[in-house]
């Protein structure tokens, strides 16, 4: 039925295009001079029909099922729904939905069957309504547009205004996305901080997001202090940077100045491959190869290494960041004006002295910007740590131990059953908010440095 | 400039005369050596990465099969009760007949013997009989997959010298399996099931079809949404936008979106698409929507670069013969920029194909044993399937995970290759 609505819409839009175009052409063959060529008359009609109806149909689709759900839940007998927690209400709704979908398990109560019937009826009515609406709306717009065809009608301006509007809408989607991210995170985070005080979250040193599911269950109370989590993130980030910065910078210096052409041509795609490998592959590499290797190396020199040591996750993340840092550093050093290089060489510096003493220091701001972007990548990187780092938050700085990170906690808290009413789920959003703010701050700062510095030399 | 010295010029560049210069040269050699070492580390890591995946994954591209003559006993299987019937007993008895020293009356021994065969073997037999009920009462020869421990044994991944208690196959079972192998009943054909089966709890039956289909739907949704949106936004920002606060703000937004951690997009999808709009969990269409938001900045940036590369003379010529600004862009600039735009789009889609974290949060890591027939059905995607298999405890999934990664990397190489091909073939230099 939904497909039918879209088909109707598309057909009417095409019909509108054809009608108006033909009408305009008919005028032309009668020797009338048109303001706009027939094609624009057609385009105007097609867009006039397509855009408003499409927007309304999409809005209808988005709001249809939440509204029906609400109507069905409101129509349930009070005796059955009073005192249900929101998780139970969701379960109930899911059951009614599955009955309405024809998957009946066992013998549901009569009121559930009635609710399912109501839901089916509402759904059918809504879909039918949508089709009728599409038909009526696009038909009316078709007539409206057809009546506009006249020699003086400025169809080109009209059509171009609509296209311009469409393009502005496309650009604004980026803003909507940002607003969506902030709204989603903020909304759930506020709910979280209503249950857990902000100070506990910011300054607490215990992270134990297990909460009792039933009242009588013996379980930890649940502690939501993010200090150990952010500490673990920092440990892994530092390990990653210790691997990535030296290797990335030294290969950038080499590629920028010393590498013979063939080496440069071979190295660039190699680094691009390293950058293009999906992070889930790096994660598997960490648990398959790196972690066992580090563990056995540690055992051979008598060190006790945790199976999911921060070294493995951090080291592999470092490999992932090498191409990132090296390409930023390469760009930054290429942006240093040639006069500086020539000057240094003319004064008798060797090429190494020229690179280390002149070019590299002049490129420092750009390189720092690149490294900062790498830091934000490392903090936000998810799959490597989800697969290779630990789950338990411990207050340690020892990279041989197992630590957990912000992203690991977000993923583990949200995998599986999620209802938006307990602190466990909401904690993930609070962590996400922190992650978003921290990476946003780093990114804005880094991009500003990079841009400012580039302008300084241009 | 006047000549001030008449003797031979001092040879400053002669290292032999200046130990100082020799040291400086050595420093330069050292720096170069470090540079080569740095690149070497990167190369080494890439080769270890690929090498270890190939070494652990290539064995999953074959699968041990056992060929059996099965007598379909009319007492166990009758045409009326199909598709039900004692297919497992039928299989067990034929296996017992093929093995010499097996006491078929002891059910425990029999069960040990049948564990050589995959759990799916009985269903394969059942499907064959349901398709042709005339087989009942006759003998058929079928080839069924061996179960995971015996697949490992056949591929040499189980060390026969380890004490019996520490391996998953007992000495008796090994003897039976060797007997089957000696009869020529064991084969190791190419593992088509890896590509054309959906997921399964049993490694020998698990395949990637469901994940490939899920990724296809997600990428299709991603393309359908992000391609027009990205191009529209890029054209507006590059060709039409007045220099205003709004367009600056949009630019900053796009640059920042490109750097937002992917897991945050997952949170957005979970809260907004699933939580507020009530879209289905685990559905590729939601995954595709999320990936579209992440891919859009890439497409916008690539499109703007491609538009910028079209020389202004084209625009001026079109304007000069009376085209409107939109006609200039849509009829002349955009077609010329298309190769660059397509290259950027394919690279963006390749990134989206490897993206995992947001898909985990919207539940595309569920255990689903059939391929999605529409983008609204539950499905997994290739990277999430890799994550699921990497988490599975069975030994057989280790090599399958590596094989799945090789398949994913294969798709990425294909897409990037296509992008490079387009760039070299179609892009015009002005």
Tab-separated table of C-alpha atoms in Angstrom, chain B residues 22-426:
chain	number	residue	atom	x	y	z
B	22	UNK	CA	81.652	13.557	8.100
B	23	UNK	CA	79.719	13.442	11.360
B	24	UNK	CA	76.985	15.592	9.893
B	25	UNK	CA	76.785	13.307	6.883
B	26	UNK	CA	76.549	10.295	9.168
B	27	UNK	CA	73.664	11.974	10.943
B	28	UNK	CA	71.897	12.374	7.649
B	29	UNK	CA	72.461	8.692	6.830
B	30	UNK	CA	71.050	7.823	10.246
B	31	UNK	CA	67.937	9.930	9.678
B	32	UNK	CA	67.385	8.260	6.320
B	33	UNK	CA	67.857	4.855	7.900
B	34	UNK	CA	65.241	5.735	10.524
B	35	UNK	CA	62.883	6.833	7.775
B	36	UNK	CA	63.321	3.570	5.922
B	37	UNK	CA	62.819	1.719	9.192
B	38	UNK	CA	59.600	3.646	9.854
B	39	UNK	CA	58.212	2.749	6.457
B	40	UNK	CA	59.477	-0.781	7.024
B	41	UNK	CA	57.490	-1.046	10.244
B	42	UNK	CA	54.341	0.041	8.429
B	43	UNK	CA	54.963	-2.429	5.595
B	44	UNK	CA	55.791	-5.209	8.025
B	45	UNK	CA	52.627	-4.619	10.004
B	46	UNK	CA	50.503	-4.616	6.858
B	47	UNK	CA	52.094	-7.845	5.672
B	48	UNK	CA	51.713	-9.510	9.088
B	49	UNK	CA	48.081	-8.399	9.107
B	50	UNK	CA	47.304	-9.777	5.662
B	51	UNK	CA	49.586	-12.785	6.149
B	52	UNK	CA	48.026	-13.907	9.401
B	53	UNK	CA	44.533	-13.512	7.959
B	54	UNK	CA	45.429	-15.569	4.901
B	55	UNK	CA	47.196	-18.244	6.946
B	56	UNK	CA	44.327	-18.665	9.351
B	57	UNK	CA	41.591	-18.062	6.784
B	58	UNK	CA	42.476	-20.021	3.663
B	59	UNK	CA	41.444	-23.318	5.230
B	60	UNK	CA	37.881	-22.101	5.636
B	61	UNK	CA	37.555	-21.936	1.852
B	62	UNK	CA	37.342	-25.723	1.765
B	63	UNK	CA	35.027	-27.878	3.850
B	64	UNK	CA	35.341	-31.548	4.734
B	65	UNK	CA	32.443	-33.615	3.387
B	66	UNK	CA	31.537	-37.243	4.008
B	67	UNK	CA	29.881	-39.316	1.294
B	68	UNK	CA	27.463	-41.967	2.539
B	69	UNK	CA	25.226	-44.601	1.009
B	70	UNK	CA	21.976	-44.142	2.870
B	71	UNK	CA	19.180	-46.686	2.822
B	72	UNK	CA	16.005	-44.763	3.493
B	73	UNK	CA	14.219	-47.236	5.709
B	74	UNK	CA	10.424	-47.181	5.108
B	75	UNK	CA	9.960	-48.070	8.768
B	76	UNK	CA	11.578	-44.804	9.863
B	77	UNK	CA	10.418	-42.535	7.054
B	78	UNK	CA	6.977	-42.716	5.518
B	79	UNK	CA	5.571	-40.546	2.786
B	80	UNK	CA	2.551	-39.585	4.888
B	81	UNK	CA	4.518	-38.131	7.751
B	82	UNK	CA	6.838	-36.000	5.630
B	83	UNK	CA	8.562	-33.700	6.302
B	84	UNK	CA	8.827	-35.470	9.647
B	85	UNK	CA	10.592	-38.767	10.042
B	86	UNK	CA	13.531	-40.460	11.702
B	87	UNK	CA	16.144	-39.094	9.339
B	88	UNK	CA	18.788	-38.943	12.060
B	89	UNK	CA	18.329	-42.655	12.802
B	90	UNK	CA	18.488	-43.501	9.116
B	91	UNK	CA	21.743	-41.605	8.795
B	92	UNK	CA	23.205	-43.126	11.945
B	93	UNK	CA	22.438	-46.651	10.781
B	94	UNK	CA	24.021	-46.156	7.363
B	95	UNK	CA	27.080	-44.670	8.988
B	96	UNK	CA	27.297	-47.619	11.370
B	97	UNK	CA	27.150	-50.026	8.425
B	98	UNK	CA	30.022	-48.277	6.760
B	99	UNK	CA	32.203	-48.528	9.876
B	100	UNK	CA	33.575	-51.991	10.656
B	101	UNK	CA	33.933	-52.294	14.400
B	102	UNK	CA	30.876	-50.412	15.556
B	103	UNK	CA	28.225	-51.782	17.840
B	104	UNK	CA	25.088	-50.256	16.323
B	105	UNK	CA	22.871	-51.461	19.157
B	106	UNK	CA	24.600	-49.221	21.717
B	107	UNK	CA	23.008	-45.792	21.392
B	108	UNK	CA	25.876	-43.942	23.110
B	109	UNK	CA	28.427	-45.369	20.673
B	110	UNK	CA	26.097	-44.603	17.797
B	111	UNK	CA	25.738	-41.012	18.937
B	112	UNK	CA	29.514	-40.687	19.134
B	113	UNK	CA	29.773	-41.939	15.590
B	114	UNK	CA	27.069	-39.652	14.208
B	115	UNK	CA	28.805	-36.627	15.701
B	116	UNK	CA	31.221	-37.007	12.778
B	117	UNK	CA	28.446	-35.651	10.577
B	118	UNK	CA	27.189	-32.115	10.695
B	119	UNK	CA	23.932	-31.493	12.483
B	120	UNK	CA	22.593	-30.229	9.178
B	121	UNK	CA	23.100	-33.602	7.466
B	122	UNK	CA	19.692	-34.946	8.485
B	123	UNK	CA	17.979	-31.848	7.121
B	124	UNK	CA	19.826	-32.208	3.832
B	125	UNK	CA	18.576	-35.801	3.629
B	126	UNK	CA	15.079	-34.694	4.611
B	127	UNK	CA	14.997	-32.019	1.907
B	128	UNK	CA	16.104	-34.574	-0.679
B	129	UNK	CA	13.333	-36.985	0.361
B	130	UNK	CA	10.671	-34.284	0.556
B	131	UNK	CA	11.618	-33.218	-2.965
B	132	UNK	CA	11.263	-36.779	-4.226
B	133	UNK	CA	9.247	-39.109	-1.920
B	134	UNK	CA	9.903	-42.014	-4.324
B	135	UNK	CA	13.343	-42.296	-2.709
B	136	UNK	CA	11.792	-43.942	0.343
B	137	UNK	CA	12.809	-47.573	0.475
B	138	UNK	CA	15.760	-47.089	-1.847
B	139	UNK	CA	19.441	-46.371	-1.293
B	140	UNK	CA	20.792	-42.932	-2.089
B	141	UNK	CA	24.349	-41.633	-2.057
B	142	UNK	CA	24.618	-38.264	-0.389
B	143	UNK	CA	27.536	-36.026	0.459
B	144	UNK	CA	27.111	-34.135	3.719
B	145	UNK	CA	29.397	-31.748	5.589
B	146	UNK	CA	31.450	-33.182	8.437
B	147	UNK	CA	31.034	-31.517	11.809
B	148	UNK	CA	33.470	-28.851	12.927
B	149	UNK	CA	35.855	-30.982	15.099
B	150	UNK	CA	36.333	-33.491	12.283
B	151	UNK	CA	36.707	-30.739	9.725
B	152	UNK	CA	39.536	-29.414	11.908
B	153	UNK	CA	40.973	-32.936	12.214
B	154	UNK	CA	40.910	-33.436	8.453
B	155	UNK	CA	42.622	-30.088	7.884
B	156	UNK	CA	45.390	-31.035	10.297
B	157	UNK	CA	44.410	-28.431	12.877
B	158	UNK	CA	43.950	-31.035	15.612
B	159	UNK	CA	47.181	-32.486	16.919
B	160	UNK	CA	46.711	-36.242	17.228
B	161	UNK	CA	49.507	-36.415	19.809
B	162	UNK	CA	47.732	-34.310	22.400
B	163	UNK	CA	46.247	-36.351	25.265
B	164	UNK	CA	42.744	-37.562	24.492
B	165	UNK	CA	41.136	-35.545	27.261
B	166	UNK	CA	42.393	-32.269	25.826
B	167	UNK	CA	40.897	-32.542	22.355
B	168	UNK	CA	37.325	-32.545	21.223
B	169	UNK	CA	37.598	-35.824	19.287
B	170	UNK	CA	38.295	-39.137	21.034
B	171	UNK	CA	40.671	-41.844	19.808
B	172	UNK	CA	37.773	-44.065	18.756
B	173	UNK	CA	36.233	-41.265	16.726
B	174	UNK	CA	39.563	-40.577	15.049
B	175	UNK	CA	39.831	-44.262	14.147
B	176	UNK	CA	36.331	-44.193	12.641
B	177	UNK	CA	37.116	-41.061	10.702
B	178	UNK	CA	40.344	-42.581	9.370
B	179	UNK	CA	38.350	-45.637	8.348
B	180	UNK	CA	35.965	-43.409	6.379
B	181	UNK	CA	38.931	-41.618	4.836
B	182	UNK	CA	40.498	-44.943	3.852
B	183	UNK	CA	37.234	-45.903	2.121
B	184	UNK	CA	37.489	-42.719	0.113
B	185	UNK	CA	34.317	-41.328	1.647
B	186	UNK	CA	35.966	-38.141	2.887
B	187	UNK	CA	36.378	-35.264	0.456
B	188	UNK	CA	37.337	-31.617	0.786
B	189	UNK	CA	35.630	-29.586	-1.939
B	190	UNK	CA	35.478	-25.788	-2.219
B	191	UNK	CA	33.310	-24.359	0.526
B	192	UNK	CA	30.461	-22.763	-1.411
B	193	UNK	CA	28.445	-22.785	1.815
B	194	UNK	CA	30.726	-20.032	3.127
B	195	UNK	CA	29.231	-17.703	0.516
B	196	UNK	CA	25.731	-19.032	0.008
B	197	UNK	CA	24.606	-20.165	3.482
B	198	UNK	CA	23.200	-17.816	6.075
B	199	UNK	CA	24.553	-17.735	9.606
B	200	UNK	CA	24.409	-20.802	11.827
B	201	UNK	CA	25.445	-21.875	15.307
B	202	UNK	CA	27.416	-24.705	13.697
B	203	UNK	CA	30.625	-23.489	12.058
B	204	UNK	CA	30.458	-26.046	9.248
B	205	UNK	CA	27.110	-24.650	8.114
B	206	UNK	CA	27.695	-20.981	8.799
B	207	UNK	CA	27.995	-18.747	5.760
B	208	UNK	CA	28.042	-15.119	4.774
B	209	UNK	CA	25.010	-14.881	2.490
B	210	UNK	CA	22.825	-13.172	5.094
B	211	UNK	CA	25.588	-10.689	5.848
B	212	UNK	CA	26.298	-9.971	2.194
B	213	UNK	CA	22.606	-9.357	1.507
B	214	UNK	CA	22.305	-7.195	4.631
B	215	UNK	CA	25.328	-5.129	3.625
B	216	UNK	CA	23.905	-4.796	0.123
B	217	UNK	CA	20.586	-3.393	1.382
B	218	UNK	CA	22.349	-1.088	3.833
B	219	UNK	CA	24.712	0.243	1.171
B	220	UNK	CA	21.867	0.655	-1.309
B	221	UNK	CA	19.890	2.707	1.220
B	222	UNK	CA	23.026	4.649	2.059
B	223	UNK	CA	23.655	5.405	-1.630
B	224	UNK	CA	20.055	6.342	-2.441
B	225	UNK	CA	20.011	8.857	0.412
B	226	UNK	CA	23.529	10.221	0.601
B	227	UNK	CA	24.243	10.564	-3.134
B	228	UNK	CA	21.479	13.068	-4.035
B	229	UNK	CA	21.714	14.857	-0.683
B	230	UNK	CA	25.489	15.120	-0.899
B	231	UNK	CA	25.485	16.382	-4.482
B	232	UNK	CA	22.676	18.845	-3.775
B	233	UNK	CA	24.474	20.245	-0.759
B	234	UNK	CA	27.805	20.427	-2.558
B	235	UNK	CA	26.340	22.227	-5.591
B	236	UNK	CA	24.591	24.739	-3.392
B	237	UNK	CA	27.634	25.434	-1.236
B	238	UNK	CA	30.086	25.560	-4.137
B	239	UNK	CA	28.063	27.345	-6.819
B	240	UNK	CA	25.169	29.260	-5.295
B	241	UNK	CA	25.578	29.913	-1.583
B	242	UNK	CA	26.100	33.575	-0.770
B	243	UNK	CA	28.963	34.185	1.627
B	244	UNK	CA	26.836	34.366	4.729
B	245	UNK	CA	26.780	33.251	8.340
B	246	UNK	CA	24.501	30.370	7.413
B	247	UNK	CA	26.760	28.941	4.727
B	248	UNK	CA	29.791	29.302	7.004
B	249	UNK	CA	27.900	27.498	9.739
B	250	UNK	CA	26.941	24.710	7.331
B	251	UNK	CA	30.579	24.339	6.280
B	252	UNK	CA	31.818	24.087	9.864
B	253	UNK	CA	29.078	21.569	10.533
B	254	UNK	CA	30.046	19.358	7.615
B	255	UNK	CA	33.722	19.409	8.572
B	256	UNK	CA	32.897	18.494	12.145
B	257	UNK	CA	30.468	15.749	11.161
B	258	UNK	CA	33.271	14.112	9.179
B	259	UNK	CA	35.260	13.826	12.416
B	260	UNK	CA	32.513	12.761	14.847
B	261	UNK	CA	33.246	9.233	16.196
B	262	UNK	CA	31.156	6.631	14.411
B	263	UNK	CA	29.759	5.256	17.652
B	264	UNK	CA	28.058	8.608	18.255
B	265	UNK	CA	26.149	8.166	14.993
B	266	UNK	CA	25.061	4.821	16.399
B	267	UNK	CA	23.713	6.580	19.489
B	268	UNK	CA	21.873	9.044	17.236
B	269	UNK	CA	20.314	6.201	15.247
B	270	UNK	CA	19.322	4.304	18.380
B	271	UNK	CA	17.727	7.279	20.090
B	272	UNK	CA	16.145	9.040	17.102
B	273	UNK	CA	15.408	6.460	14.405
B	274	UNK	CA	14.569	3.538	16.671
B	275	UNK	CA	13.566	5.252	19.907
B	276	UNK	CA	11.566	8.231	18.621
B	277	UNK	CA	10.454	7.232	15.122
B	278	UNK	CA	9.873	3.582	16.012
B	279	UNK	CA	11.809	2.144	13.070
B	280	UNK	CA	12.551	-1.591	13.293
B	281	UNK	CA	15.673	-2.781	15.097
B	282	UNK	CA	18.345	-4.712	13.198
B	283	UNK	CA	16.951	-3.500	9.863
B	284	UNK	CA	19.404	-2.657	7.052
B	285	UNK	CA	17.327	0.392	6.171
B	286	UNK	CA	18.117	1.973	9.549
B	287	UNK	CA	21.758	0.961	9.153
B	288	UNK	CA	21.783	2.497	5.702
B	289	UNK	CA	20.253	5.732	6.991
B	290	UNK	CA	22.929	5.980	9.670
B	291	UNK	CA	25.706	5.200	7.219
B	292	UNK	CA	24.228	7.798	4.844
B	293	UNK	CA	24.630	10.523	7.469
B	294	UNK	CA	28.249	9.436	7.938
B	295	UNK	CA	29.003	9.185	4.211
B	296	UNK	CA	27.408	12.498	3.269
B	297	UNK	CA	30.349	14.693	4.372
B	298	UNK	CA	32.728	12.542	2.307
B	299	UNK	CA	30.531	12.898	-0.783
B	300	UNK	CA	30.076	16.629	-0.238
B	301	UNK	CA	33.814	17.200	0.072
B	302	UNK	CA	34.590	15.061	-3.006
B	303	UNK	CA	31.846	16.741	-5.069
B	304	UNK	CA	33.026	20.213	-4.171
B	305	UNK	CA	36.566	19.320	-5.185
B	306	UNK	CA	35.290	17.924	-8.491
B	307	UNK	CA	33.160	21.018	-9.161
B	308	UNK	CA	36.083	23.266	-8.345
B	309	UNK	CA	38.242	21.421	-10.863
B	310	UNK	CA	35.944	22.351	-13.761
B	311	UNK	CA	37.523	25.450	-15.325
B	312	UNK	CA	35.593	28.760	-15.142
B	313	UNK	CA	35.783	29.109	-18.920
B	314	UNK	CA	33.083	26.426	-19.227
B	315	UNK	CA	30.773	28.410	-16.971
B	316	UNK	CA	31.537	31.686	-18.710
B	317	UNK	CA	30.933	30.188	-22.145
B	318	UNK	CA	27.561	28.778	-21.095
B	319	UNK	CA	26.549	32.037	-19.388
B	320	UNK	CA	27.689	33.895	-22.485
B	321	UNK	CA	25.229	32.099	-24.747
B	322	UNK	CA	22.393	32.864	-22.367
B	323	UNK	CA	22.082	29.893	-20.004
B	324	UNK	CA	20.756	30.545	-16.509
B	325	UNK	CA	23.038	29.803	-13.574
B	326	UNK	CA	21.241	26.538	-12.859
B	327	UNK	CA	21.382	25.540	-16.502
B	328	UNK	CA	25.127	26.183	-16.431
B	329	UNK	CA	25.598	23.939	-13.431
B	330	UNK	CA	23.224	21.108	-14.311
B	331	UNK	CA	23.853	20.977	-18.052
B	332	UNK	CA	27.574	21.688	-18.213
B	333	UNK	CA	29.522	21.726	-14.955
B	334	UNK	CA	27.922	18.735	-13.253
B	335	UNK	CA	28.344	16.281	-16.169
B	336	UNK	CA	31.991	17.277	-16.441
B	337	UNK	CA	32.489	16.806	-12.691
B	338	UNK	CA	30.659	13.464	-12.602
B	339	UNK	CA	33.714	11.152	-12.777
B	340	UNK	CA	35.264	12.861	-9.759
B	341	UNK	CA	31.965	12.760	-7.906
B	342	UNK	CA	31.501	9.050	-8.616
B	343	UNK	CA	35.046	8.289	-7.473
B	344	UNK	CA	34.467	10.093	-4.199
B	345	UNK	CA	31.106	8.398	-3.741
B	346	UNK	CA	32.523	4.912	-4.259
B	347	UNK	CA	35.329	5.612	-1.793
B	348	UNK	CA	32.739	6.879	0.709
B	349	UNK	CA	30.623	3.764	0.202
B	350	UNK	CA	33.683	1.559	0.697
B	351	UNK	CA	34.247	3.264	4.043
B	352	UNK	CA	30.600	2.711	4.909
B	353	UNK	CA	30.894	-0.983	4.033
B	354	UNK	CA	33.607	-1.446	6.655
B	355	UNK	CA	31.834	0.571	9.351
B	356	UNK	CA	30.825	-1.550	12.333
B	357	UNK	CA	30.186	0.359	15.538
B	358	UNK	CA	26.952	2.180	14.569
B	359	UNK	CA	25.500	-1.062	13.207
B	360	UNK	CA	26.183	-2.809	16.512
B	361	UNK	CA	24.180	-0.199	18.386
B	362	UNK	CA	21.129	-0.543	16.143
B	363	UNK	CA	21.174	-4.302	16.648
B	364	UNK	CA	22.576	-5.523	13.338
B	365	UNK	CA	24.576	-8.073	15.295
B	366	UNK	CA	21.599	-10.328	15.947
B	367	UNK	CA	21.709	-14.041	15.216
B	368	UNK	CA	19.702	-14.384	12.015
B	369	UNK	CA	19.594	-17.591	10.018
B	370	UNK	CA	17.987	-16.353	6.838
B	371	UNK	CA	18.870	-13.641	4.369
B	372	UNK	CA	16.761	-10.476	4.414
B	373	UNK	CA	14.413	-10.253	1.447
B	374	UNK	CA	13.615	-6.561	1.970
B	375	UNK	CA	15.634	-3.789	3.644
B	376	UNK	CA	13.100	-3.789	6.478
B	377	UNK	CA	13.855	-7.355	7.616
B	378	UNK	CA	16.362	-8.104	10.342
B	379	UNK	CA	19.821	-8.753	9.008
B	380	UNK	CA	23.490	-8.591	9.817
B	381	UNK	CA	26.153	-6.894	7.728
B	382	UNK	CA	29.596	-8.156	6.738
B	383	UNK	CA	31.548	-6.307	9.439
B	384	UNK	CA	29.057	-7.164	12.175
B	385	UNK	CA	29.092	-10.805	11.050
B	386	UNK	CA	32.867	-10.734	11.470
B	387	UNK	CA	32.361	-9.337	14.959
B	388	UNK	CA	29.841	-12.086	15.830
B	389	UNK	CA	32.090	-14.851	14.563
B	390	UNK	CA	35.149	-13.395	16.281
B	391	UNK	CA	33.159	-13.624	19.519
B	392	UNK	CA	32.074	-17.234	19.000
B	393	UNK	CA	33.881	-19.842	21.072
B	394	UNK	CA	33.925	-22.694	18.488
B	395	UNK	CA	37.346	-23.350	16.978
B	396	UNK	CA	35.914	-23.478	13.487
B	397	UNK	CA	34.855	-19.849	13.671
B	398	UNK	CA	38.450	-18.607	13.965
B	399	UNK	CA	39.309	-19.540	10.405
B	400	UNK	CA	35.844	-18.549	9.235
B	401	UNK	CA	36.304	-15.086	10.749
B	402	UNK	CA	39.556	-14.704	8.845
B	403	UNK	CA	37.867	-15.950	5.690
B	404	UNK	CA	34.999	-13.475	6.208
B	405	UNK	CA	37.555	-10.680	6.617
B	406	UNK	CA	39.225	-11.741	3.384
B	407	UNK	CA	35.829	-11.600	1.662
B	408	UNK	CA	35.196	-8.117	3.094
B	409	UNK	CA	38.654	-6.941	2.031
B	410	UNK	CA	37.956	-8.432	-1.392
B	411	UNK	CA	34.830	-6.285	-1.743
B	412	UNK	CA	36.779	-3.210	-0.578
B	413	UNK	CA	39.543	-3.857	-3.105
B	414	UNK	CA	36.901	-4.236	-5.825
B	415	UNK	CA	35.242	-0.942	-4.923
B	416	UNK	CA	38.495	0.970	-4.615
B	417	UNK	CA	39.724	-0.576	-7.834
B	418	UNK	CA	36.572	0.618	-9.561
B	419	UNK	CA	37.142	4.116	-8.148
B	420	UNK	CA	40.749	4.167	-9.385
B	421	UNK	CA	39.615	2.870	-12.776
B	422	UNK	CA	36.997	5.598	-13.070
B	423	UNK	CA	39.478	8.239	-12.032
B	424	UNK	CA	42.112	7.195	-14.533
B	425	UNK	CA	39.690	6.542	-17.405
B	426	UNK	CA	37.110	9.281	-17.208
